[in-house]
CSV table of C-alpha atoms in Angstrom, one decimal:
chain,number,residue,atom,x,y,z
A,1,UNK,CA,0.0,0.0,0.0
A,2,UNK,CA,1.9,2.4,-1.1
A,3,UNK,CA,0.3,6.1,-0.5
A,4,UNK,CA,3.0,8.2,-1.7
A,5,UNK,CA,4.8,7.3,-5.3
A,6,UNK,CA,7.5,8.5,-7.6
A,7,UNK,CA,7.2,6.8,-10.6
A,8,UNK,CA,10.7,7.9,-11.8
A,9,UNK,CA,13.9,6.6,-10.5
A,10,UNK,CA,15.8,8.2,-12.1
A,11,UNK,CA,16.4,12.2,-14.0
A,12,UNK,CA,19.5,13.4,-16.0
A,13,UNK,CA,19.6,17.1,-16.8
A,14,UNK,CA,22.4,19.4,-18.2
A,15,UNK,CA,23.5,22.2,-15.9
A,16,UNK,CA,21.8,25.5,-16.2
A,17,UNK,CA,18.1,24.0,-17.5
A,18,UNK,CA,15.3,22.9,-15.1
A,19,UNK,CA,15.1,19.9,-13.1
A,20,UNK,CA,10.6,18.6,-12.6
A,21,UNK,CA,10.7,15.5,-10.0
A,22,UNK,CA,7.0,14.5,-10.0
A,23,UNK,CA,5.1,12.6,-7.1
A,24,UNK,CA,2.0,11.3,-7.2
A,25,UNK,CA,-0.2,10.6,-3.7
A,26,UNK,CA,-3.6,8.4,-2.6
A,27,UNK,CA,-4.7,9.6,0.9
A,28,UNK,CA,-6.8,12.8,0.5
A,29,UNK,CA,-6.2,13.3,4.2
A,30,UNK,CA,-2.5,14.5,3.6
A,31,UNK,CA,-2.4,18.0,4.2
A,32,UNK,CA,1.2,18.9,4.7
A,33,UNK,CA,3.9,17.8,1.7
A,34,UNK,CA,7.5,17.8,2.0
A,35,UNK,CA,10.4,17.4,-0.3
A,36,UNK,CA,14.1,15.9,1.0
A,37,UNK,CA,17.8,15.7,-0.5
A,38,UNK,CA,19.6,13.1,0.3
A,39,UNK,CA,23.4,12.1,-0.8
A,40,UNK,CA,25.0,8.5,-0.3
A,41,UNK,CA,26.1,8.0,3.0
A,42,UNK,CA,24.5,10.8,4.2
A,43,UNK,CA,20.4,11.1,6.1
A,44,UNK,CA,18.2,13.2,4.0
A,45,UNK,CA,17.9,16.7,4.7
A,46,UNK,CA,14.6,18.9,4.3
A,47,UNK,CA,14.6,20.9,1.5
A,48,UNK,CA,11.1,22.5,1.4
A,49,UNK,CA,7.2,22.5,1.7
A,50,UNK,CA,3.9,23.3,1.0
A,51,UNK,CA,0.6,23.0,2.8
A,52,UNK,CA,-2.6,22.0,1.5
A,53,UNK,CA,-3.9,25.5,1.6
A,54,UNK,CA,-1.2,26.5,-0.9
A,55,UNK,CA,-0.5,25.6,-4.7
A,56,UNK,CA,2.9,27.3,-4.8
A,57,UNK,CA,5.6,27.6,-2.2
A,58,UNK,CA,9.1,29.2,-3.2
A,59,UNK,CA,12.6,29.4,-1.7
A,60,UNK,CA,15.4,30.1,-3.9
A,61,UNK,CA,15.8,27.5,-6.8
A,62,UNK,CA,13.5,25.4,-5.4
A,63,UNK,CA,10.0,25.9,-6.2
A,64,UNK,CA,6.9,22.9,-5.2
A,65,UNK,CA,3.4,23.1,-7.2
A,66,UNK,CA,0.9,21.0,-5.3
A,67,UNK,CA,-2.2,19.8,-7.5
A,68,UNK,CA,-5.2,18.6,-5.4
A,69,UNK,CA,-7.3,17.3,-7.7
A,70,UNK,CA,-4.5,15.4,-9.2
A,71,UNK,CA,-3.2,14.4,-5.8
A,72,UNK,CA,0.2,15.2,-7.6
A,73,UNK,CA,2.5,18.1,-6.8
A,74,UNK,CA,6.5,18.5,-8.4
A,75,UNK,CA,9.1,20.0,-7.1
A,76,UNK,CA,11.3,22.7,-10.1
A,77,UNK,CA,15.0,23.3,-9.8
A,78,UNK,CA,16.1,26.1,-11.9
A,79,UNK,CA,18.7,26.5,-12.7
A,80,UNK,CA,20.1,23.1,-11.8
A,81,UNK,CA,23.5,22.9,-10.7
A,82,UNK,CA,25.7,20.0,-10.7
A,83,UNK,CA,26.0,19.9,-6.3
A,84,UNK,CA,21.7,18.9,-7.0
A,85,UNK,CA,22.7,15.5,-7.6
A,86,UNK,CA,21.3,13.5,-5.3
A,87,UNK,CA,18.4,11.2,-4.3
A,88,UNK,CA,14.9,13.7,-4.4
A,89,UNK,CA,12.0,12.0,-1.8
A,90,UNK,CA,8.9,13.3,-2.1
A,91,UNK,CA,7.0,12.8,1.7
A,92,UNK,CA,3.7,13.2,3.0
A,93,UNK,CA,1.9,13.5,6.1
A,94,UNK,CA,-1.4,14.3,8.0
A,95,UNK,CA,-1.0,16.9,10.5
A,96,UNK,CA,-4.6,16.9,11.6
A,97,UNK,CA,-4.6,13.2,12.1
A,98,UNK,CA,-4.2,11.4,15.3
A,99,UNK,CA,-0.4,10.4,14.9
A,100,UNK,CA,1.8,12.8,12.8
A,101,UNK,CA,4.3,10.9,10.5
A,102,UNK,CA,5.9,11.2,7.6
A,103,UNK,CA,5.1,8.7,4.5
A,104,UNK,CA,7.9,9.0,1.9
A,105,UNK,CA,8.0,8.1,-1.8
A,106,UNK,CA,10.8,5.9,-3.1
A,107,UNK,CA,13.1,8.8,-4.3
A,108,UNK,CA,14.2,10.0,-7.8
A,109,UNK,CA,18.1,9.8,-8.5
A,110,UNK,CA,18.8,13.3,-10.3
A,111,UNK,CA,21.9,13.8,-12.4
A,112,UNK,CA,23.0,17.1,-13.1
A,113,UNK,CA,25.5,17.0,-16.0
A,114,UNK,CA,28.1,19.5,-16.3
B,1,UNK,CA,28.7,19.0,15.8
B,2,UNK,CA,26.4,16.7,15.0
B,3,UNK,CA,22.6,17.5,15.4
B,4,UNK,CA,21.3,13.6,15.1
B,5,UNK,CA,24.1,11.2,15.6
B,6,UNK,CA,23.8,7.5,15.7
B,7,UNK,CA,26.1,4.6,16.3
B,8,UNK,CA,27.5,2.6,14.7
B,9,UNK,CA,27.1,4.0,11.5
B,10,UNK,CA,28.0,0.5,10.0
B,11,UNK,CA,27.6,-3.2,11.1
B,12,UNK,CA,27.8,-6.5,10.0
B,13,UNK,CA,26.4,-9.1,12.3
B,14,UNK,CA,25.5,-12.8,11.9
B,15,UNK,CA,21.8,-14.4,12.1
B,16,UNK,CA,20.0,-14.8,15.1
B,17,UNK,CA,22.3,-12.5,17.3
B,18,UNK,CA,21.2,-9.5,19.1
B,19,UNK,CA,22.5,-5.9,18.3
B,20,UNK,CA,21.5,-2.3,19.5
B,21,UNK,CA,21.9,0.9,17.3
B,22,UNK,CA,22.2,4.2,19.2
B,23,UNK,CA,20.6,7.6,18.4
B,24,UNK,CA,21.1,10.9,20.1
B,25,UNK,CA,19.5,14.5,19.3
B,26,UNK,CA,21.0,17.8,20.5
B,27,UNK,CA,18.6,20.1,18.9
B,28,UNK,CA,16.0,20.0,22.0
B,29,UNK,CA,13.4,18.4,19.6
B,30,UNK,CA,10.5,16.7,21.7
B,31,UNK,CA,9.9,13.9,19.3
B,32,UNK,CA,12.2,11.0,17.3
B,33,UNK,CA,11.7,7.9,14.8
B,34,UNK,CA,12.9,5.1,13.3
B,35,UNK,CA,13.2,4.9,9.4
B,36,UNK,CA,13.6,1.6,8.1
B,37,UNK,CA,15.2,1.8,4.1
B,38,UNK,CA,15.2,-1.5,3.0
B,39,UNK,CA,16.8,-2.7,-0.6
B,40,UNK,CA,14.0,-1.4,-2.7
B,41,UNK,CA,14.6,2.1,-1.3
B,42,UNK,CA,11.9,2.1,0.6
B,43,UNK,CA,11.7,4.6,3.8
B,44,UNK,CA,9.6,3.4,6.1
B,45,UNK,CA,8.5,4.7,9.7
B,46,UNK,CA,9.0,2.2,12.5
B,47,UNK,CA,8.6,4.0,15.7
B,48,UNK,CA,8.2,7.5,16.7
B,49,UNK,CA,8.4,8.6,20.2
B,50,UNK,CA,7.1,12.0,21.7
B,51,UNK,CA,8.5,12.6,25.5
B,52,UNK,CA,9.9,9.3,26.1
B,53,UNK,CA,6.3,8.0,25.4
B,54,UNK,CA,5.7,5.4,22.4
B,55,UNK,CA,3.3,7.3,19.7
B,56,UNK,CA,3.6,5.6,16.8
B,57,UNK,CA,4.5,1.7,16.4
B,58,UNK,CA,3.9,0.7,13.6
B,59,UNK,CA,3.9,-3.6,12.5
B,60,UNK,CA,7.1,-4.0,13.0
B,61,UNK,CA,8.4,-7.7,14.3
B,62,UNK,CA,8.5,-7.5,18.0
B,63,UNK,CA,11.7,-8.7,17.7
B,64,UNK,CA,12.5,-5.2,17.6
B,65,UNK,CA,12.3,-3.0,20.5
B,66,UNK,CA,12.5,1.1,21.2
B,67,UNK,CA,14.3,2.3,24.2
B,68,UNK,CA,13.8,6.1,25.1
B,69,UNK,CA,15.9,6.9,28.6
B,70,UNK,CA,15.0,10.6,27.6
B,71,UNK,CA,13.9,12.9,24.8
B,72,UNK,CA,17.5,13.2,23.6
B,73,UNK,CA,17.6,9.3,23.3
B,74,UNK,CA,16.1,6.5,21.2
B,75,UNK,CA,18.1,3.7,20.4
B,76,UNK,CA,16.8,0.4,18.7
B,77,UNK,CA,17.3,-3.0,20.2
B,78,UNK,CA,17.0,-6.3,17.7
B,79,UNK,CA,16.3,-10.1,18.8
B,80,UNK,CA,17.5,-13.0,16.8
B,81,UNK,CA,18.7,-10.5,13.9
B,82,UNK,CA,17.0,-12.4,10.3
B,83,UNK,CA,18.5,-12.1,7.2
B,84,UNK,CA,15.7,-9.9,6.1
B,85,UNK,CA,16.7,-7.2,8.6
B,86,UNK,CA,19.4,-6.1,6.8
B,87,UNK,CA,18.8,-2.3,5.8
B,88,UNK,CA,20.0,1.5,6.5
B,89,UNK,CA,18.5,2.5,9.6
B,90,UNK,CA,17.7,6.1,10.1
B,91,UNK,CA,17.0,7.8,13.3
B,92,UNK,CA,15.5,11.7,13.2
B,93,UNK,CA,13.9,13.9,15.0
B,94,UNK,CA,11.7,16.4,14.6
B,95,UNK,CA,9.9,19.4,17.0
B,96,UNK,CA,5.9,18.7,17.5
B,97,UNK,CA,4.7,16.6,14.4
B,98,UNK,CA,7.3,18.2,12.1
B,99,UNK,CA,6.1,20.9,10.5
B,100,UNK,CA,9.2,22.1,9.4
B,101,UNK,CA,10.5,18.7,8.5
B,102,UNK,CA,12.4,16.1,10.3
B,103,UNK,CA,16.1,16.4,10.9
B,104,UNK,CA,17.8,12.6,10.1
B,105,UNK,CA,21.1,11.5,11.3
B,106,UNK,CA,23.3,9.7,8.6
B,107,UNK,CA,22.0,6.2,9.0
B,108,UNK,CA,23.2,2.8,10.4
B,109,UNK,CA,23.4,0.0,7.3
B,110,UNK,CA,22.9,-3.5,9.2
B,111,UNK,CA,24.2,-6.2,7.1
B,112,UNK,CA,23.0,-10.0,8.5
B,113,UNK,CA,24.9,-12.4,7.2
């Protein structure tokens, strides 16, 4: 059962264009969406969010669209720069529910070619 | 210095012997997990613990067993380790339910052989 998906494993981009990691969600209670880095060896690290209430949250590069009809939002890089590489998980949780946790997606390997 | 650290960051281990992973948080965060990423990437929540009290437990084998001495500590106690267990276990930690994300140490891979 798996409530939160990222149907690509993997994206190569060049340096300089736009990076668009997609994640797709079931559970129409989630109302609170985050998106994480992670490099080998390393924990993943918060990157940013968006609430349900919002379609758009922005910080820097990094800019999340959240769809609710589509249950789907994406996360934009732009530019991309080669230090993106790394695994993207897309996570989701319900923060009016009874226990807060967070249910992550399987990640997307980006490549950022030089 | 480290803000979730957790020991030992690697170990290799032989069936049906009993290990502990350690996990400590210096950010004064009130709640901490257990991630489970097995070999198809999954990440998976295990535990979470608000307070030193057990929130979330999700169905994992009772094999495997939460400690929290206080709200700086979780650390992760396995029976009769299975070849199955083998994974990257991830401690974190997070203020509240985690608004503004959780904060993960670097992992613990547990290799059963």
């Amino acid at each position: 059962d798996q409530q939160v998906k990222q149907n690509s494993p993997s994206l190569s981009v060049q340096e300089g264009r736009i990076s668009i990691l997609n994640c797709d969600y079931t559970n129409s209670m989630f109302d609170y969406f985050l998106w994480y880095k992670k490099y080998p060896a390393e924990g993943p690290t918060f990157l940013i969010s968006i609430s349900s209430i919002k379609d758009k949250n922005e910080d820097g590069r990094f800019t999340v669209f959240l769809n609710k009809s589509a249950k789907h939002l994406s996360l934009h890089i732009v530019p991309s720069q080669p230090g993106d590489s790394a695994v993207y998980f897309c996570a989701a949780s319900n923060y009016g529910g009874a226990t807060n946790k967070l249910i992550f997606g399987t990640g997307t390997l980006l490549a950022v070619q030089p | 210095d480290t803000a979730v650290s957790q020991t030992p960051k690697y170990l290799v281990t032989q069936m049906g012997n009993d290990k502990s992973i350690k996990c400590e948080q210096n950010l004064g965060h009130d709640t901490m997990y257990w991630y489970k990423q097995d070999s198809k990437k999954f990440l998976k929540i295990m535990f979470s613990y608000n307070n030193k009290e057990l929130i979330i437990n999700e169905t994992v084998p009772n094999r495997f067993s939460p400690k929290s001495p206080d709200k700086a500590h979780l650390n992760l106690h396995i029976n009769s380790l299975e070849l199955g267990d083998s994974a990257v276990y991830f401690c974190a930690s997070s203020q509240g339910g985690g608004v503004y994300g959780y904060t993960f140490g670097s992992g613990t891979r547990l290799t059963v052989v």
